[in-house]
mmCIF file of C-alpha atoms in Angstrom:
data_model
loop_
_atom_site.group_PDB
_atom_site.id
_atom_site.type_symbol
_atom_site.label_atom_id
_atom_site.label_comp_id
_atom_site.label_asym_id
_atom_site.label_seq_id
_atom_site.Cartn_x
_atom_site.Cartn_y
_atom_site.Cartn_z
ATOM 1 C CA MET A 266 -35.493 16.203 0.136
ATOM 2 C CA ILE A 267 -32.610 15.036 2.310
ATOM 3 C CA ARG A 268 -31.285 17.521 4.825
ATOM 4 C CA LEU A 269 -28.557 17.164 7.432
ATOM 5 C CA ASN A 270 -31.065 17.402 10.260
ATOM 6 C CA THR A 271 -33.141 14.545 8.816
ATOM 7 C CA LEU A 272 -30.316 12.031 8.342
ATOM 8 C CA ARG A 273 -30.624 8.921 10.497
ATOM 9 C CA PRO A 274 -28.651 5.672 10.532
ATOM 10 C CA ALA A 275 -30.343 2.629 8.990
ATOM 11 C CA LYS A 276 -32.706 0.759 11.285
ATOM 12 C CA GLY A 277 -30.752 -1.739 13.364
ATOM 13 C CA ALA A 278 -27.374 -0.215 12.461
ATOM 14 C CA ASN A 279 -26.742 1.228 15.930
ATOM 15 C CA ARG A 280 -26.993 -0.914 19.046
ATOM 16 C CA LYS A 281 -26.788 0.071 22.684
ATOM 17 C CA THR A 282 -23.490 -0.758 24.366
ATOM 18 C CA LYS A 283 -23.545 -3.646 26.840
ATOM 19 C CA ARG A 284 -23.248 -2.077 30.317
ATOM 20 C CA VAL A 285 -21.683 -4.739 32.536
ATOM 21 C CA GLY A 286 -21.165 -4.807 36.293
ATOM 22 C CA ARG A 287 -24.297 -2.797 37.123
ATOM 23 C CA GLY A 288 -26.003 -5.132 39.570
ATOM 24 C CA PRO A 289 -27.903 -8.416 39.428
ATOM 25 C CA GLY A 290 -31.045 -6.890 37.937
ATOM 26 C CA SER A 291 -29.248 -6.016 34.725
ATOM 27 C CA GLY A 292 -28.372 -9.628 33.927
ATOM 28 C CA HIS A 293 -24.755 -8.552 33.469
ATOM 29 C CA GLY A 294 -23.772 -8.084 37.102
ATOM 30 C CA LYS A 295 -21.362 -9.865 39.495
ATOM 31 C CA THR A 296 -18.816 -11.450 37.107
ATOM 32 C CA SER A 297 -19.642 -8.942 34.333
ATOM 33 C CA CYS A 298 -20.139 -11.621 31.645
ATOM 34 C CA ARG A 299 -16.612 -13.008 32.185
ATOM 35 C CA GLY A 300 -17.473 -16.263 33.952
ATOM 36 C CA TYR A 301 -15.927 -17.380 37.235
ATOM 37 C CA ASN A 302 -12.358 -18.571 36.553
ATOM 38 C CA GLY A 303 -9.752 -18.662 33.853
ATOM 39 C CA GLN A 304 -7.412 -16.350 32.094
ATOM 40 C CA LEU A 305 -10.111 -14.193 30.509
ATOM 41 C CA SER A 306 -11.862 -13.580 33.831
ATOM 42 C CA ARG A 307 -8.812 -11.820 35.285
ATOM 43 C CA ALA A 308 -8.240 -8.100 35.051
ATOM 44 C CA GLY A 309 -5.586 -7.030 32.581
ATOM 45 C CA SER A 310 -5.589 -10.319 30.701
ATOM 46 C CA SER A 311 -4.655 -10.105 27.055
ATOM 47 C CA MET A 312 -3.210 -12.480 24.506
ATOM 48 C CA ARG A 313 -1.101 -11.647 21.526
ATOM 49 C CA PRO A 314 -2.649 -11.965 18.057
ATOM 50 C CA GLY A 315 -2.427 -15.526 16.762
ATOM 51 C CA PHE A 316 -2.349 -17.136 20.230
ATOM 52 C CA GLU A 317 -4.170 -20.485 20.130
ATOM 53 C CA GLY A 318 -4.193 -21.482 23.801
ATOM 54 C CA GLY A 319 -0.813 -23.174 23.713
ATOM 55 C CA GLN A 320 -1.525 -25.169 20.561
ATOM 56 C CA MET A 321 1.182 -24.733 17.922
ATOM 57 C CA PRO A 322 -0.073 -21.590 16.147
ATOM 58 C CA LEU A 323 -0.888 -21.530 12.457
ATOM 59 C CA TYR A 324 1.958 -19.199 11.528
ATOM 60 C CA ARG A 325 4.433 -21.746 12.951
ATOM 61 C CA ARG A 326 2.699 -24.796 11.465
ATOM 62 C CA LEU A 327 2.863 -23.533 7.881
ATOM 63 C CA PRO A 328 6.064 -23.978 5.839
ATOM 64 C CA LYS A 329 8.095 -20.858 5.141
ATOM 65 C CA ARG A 330 9.120 -20.085 1.581
ATOM 66 C CA GLY A 331 11.222 -17.469 -0.142
ATOM 67 C CA PHE A 332 12.631 -14.291 1.305
ATOM 68 C CA THR A 333 12.234 -10.529 1.057
ATOM 69 C CA ASN A 334 15.132 -8.615 -0.422
ATOM 70 C CA ILE A 335 15.492 -5.550 1.801
ATOM 71 C CA PHE A 336 17.871 -3.942 -0.710
ATOM 72 C CA ARG A 337 15.380 -4.099 -3.591
ATOM 73 C CA LYS A 338 15.075 -0.916 -5.618
ATOM 74 C CA LYS A 339 11.610 0.342 -6.540
ATOM 75 C CA TYR A 340 11.283 2.553 -9.579
ATOM 76 C CA ALA A 341 8.508 4.816 -10.816
ATOM 77 C CA LEU A 342 7.625 3.289 -14.207
ATOM 78 C CA VAL A 343 7.004 5.522 -17.231
ATOM 79 C CA ASN A 344 6.059 4.309 -20.726
ATOM 80 C CA LEU A 345 7.256 6.032 -23.904
ATOM 81 C CA LYS A 346 3.696 6.899 -24.938
ATOM 82 C CA GLN A 347 3.417 9.084 -21.805
ATOM 83 C CA LEU A 348 6.345 11.227 -23.013
ATOM 84 C CA SER A 349 4.294 12.592 -25.932
ATOM 85 C CA VAL A 350 3.386 15.644 -23.791
ATOM 86 C CA PHE A 351 6.938 16.982 -24.179
ATOM 87 C CA SER A 352 7.983 19.085 -27.178
ATOM 88 C CA ALA A 353 10.931 18.240 -29.429
ATOM 89 C CA GLY A 354 14.359 18.862 -27.913
ATOM 90 C CA ALA A 355 13.063 18.906 -24.343
ATOM 91 C CA VAL A 356 15.106 17.436 -21.497
ATOM 92 C CA VAL A 357 12.998 14.865 -19.673
ATOM 93 C CA ASP A 358 14.160 14.099 -16.136
ATOM 94 C CA LEU A 359 12.528 13.363 -12.772
ATOM 95 C CA ASP A 360 11.683 17.026 -12.096
ATOM 96 C CA ALA A 361 10.079 17.470 -15.530
ATOM 97 C CA LEU A 362 8.035 14.287 -15.114
ATOM 98 C CA MET A 363 6.823 15.424 -11.698
ATOM 99 C CA ASP A 364 5.901 18.889 -12.982
ATOM 100 C CA VAL A 365 3.739 17.385 -15.735
ATOM 101 C CA GLY A 366 2.191 14.907 -13.287
ATOM 102 C CA ILE A 367 3.340 11.679 -14.948
ATOM 103 C CA VAL A 368 5.306 10.696 -11.821
ATOM 104 C CA ARG A 369 3.901 11.384 -8.373
ATOM 105 C CA ARG A 370 6.502 9.711 -6.160
ATOM 106 C CA ALA A 371 10.118 9.152 -7.122
ATOM 107 C CA PHE A 372 10.845 6.043 -4.985
ATOM 108 C CA ASP A 373 14.431 5.068 -5.971
ATOM 109 C CA GLY A 374 14.242 6.757 -9.362
ATOM 110 C CA VAL A 375 12.523 6.457 -12.735
ATOM 111 C CA LYS A 376 12.628 3.620 -15.250
ATOM 112 C CA ILE A 377 11.516 4.193 -18.834
ATOM 113 C CA LEU A 378 9.676 1.309 -20.524
ATOM 114 C CA GLY A 379 9.191 0.829 -24.270
ATOM 115 C CA ASN A 380 5.379 0.704 -24.550
ATOM 116 C CA GLY A 381 4.273 3.135 -27.277
ATOM 117 C CA THR A 382 6.193 5.219 -29.803
ATOM 118 C CA LEU A 383 8.149 8.434 -29.632
ATOM 119 C CA SER A 384 7.473 11.018 -32.378
ATOM 120 C CA CYS A 385 10.081 13.660 -31.505
ATOM 121 C CA ALA A 386 13.704 13.737 -30.344
ATOM 122 C CA LEU A 387 13.996 14.011 -26.550
ATOM 123 C CA THR A 388 16.870 13.887 -24.118
ATOM 124 C CA VAL A 389 15.655 11.465 -21.470
ATOM 125 C CA ARG A 390 17.544 11.200 -18.175
ATOM 126 C CA ALA A 391 16.470 8.328 -15.924
ATOM 127 C CA GLN A 392 17.850 5.674 -13.577
ATOM 128 C CA GLY A 393 16.941 2.848 -15.942
ATOM 129 C CA PHE A 394 15.735 2.039 -19.451
ATOM 130 C CA SER A 395 14.360 -1.110 -21.005
ATOM 131 C CA ARG A 396 16.251 -2.163 -24.132
ATOM 132 C CA SER A 397 13.274 -1.417 -26.400
ATOM 133 C CA ALA A 398 12.787 2.035 -24.852
ATOM 134 C CA GLN A 399 16.454 2.885 -25.376
ATOM 135 C CA GLU A 400 16.284 1.792 -29.032
ATOM 136 C CA LYS A 401 13.063 3.749 -29.715
ATOM 137 C CA ILE A 402 14.478 6.933 -28.151
ATOM 138 C CA GLN A 403 17.656 6.678 -30.248
ATOM 139 C CA ASN A 404 15.678 5.853 -33.431
ATOM 140 C CA ALA A 405 13.638 9.033 -32.892
ATOM 141 C CA GLY A 406 16.916 11.019 -32.774
ATOM 142 C CA GLY A 407 16.921 11.447 -29.022
ATOM 143 C CA LEU A 408 19.331 10.586 -26.259
ATOM 144 C CA ALA A 409 18.836 8.120 -23.380
ATOM 145 C CA GLU A 410 21.117 8.987 -20.457
ATOM 146 C CA VAL A 411 21.420 6.728 -17.424
ATOM 147 C CA VAL A 412 21.599 8.811 -14.229
ATOM 148 C CA GLU A 413 22.622 7.433 -10.843
#
């Protein structure tokens, strides 16, 4: 039986830390494994990530493509088949979707997609609808309202 007091790390998983600068007998004394000269032998030396010793770094050698749209809107996506948990005549909006647990984070709003079918008439309020979702909601006798 395994108990907390019998747990041990796998053999070879833990290694002793290298203790440098503790005299010549240790094998790691004097220069403390840093060598005699050069940038890395000095105290406080550090190089930024990607530094290649003055060679043109990889991130500058590679061609740049495309751009990132900082004004992009991100929507929580909901398919029609997920709306089957609501009863007929219900008003489905962001709060209702969060209460049921279909949407966890709102981002910039909710977009309804047309995957699946809708069996009852619902009033759906969202920031966006796909064309097929809008048609299926209206065919089921419901209402698709775009909210800003």
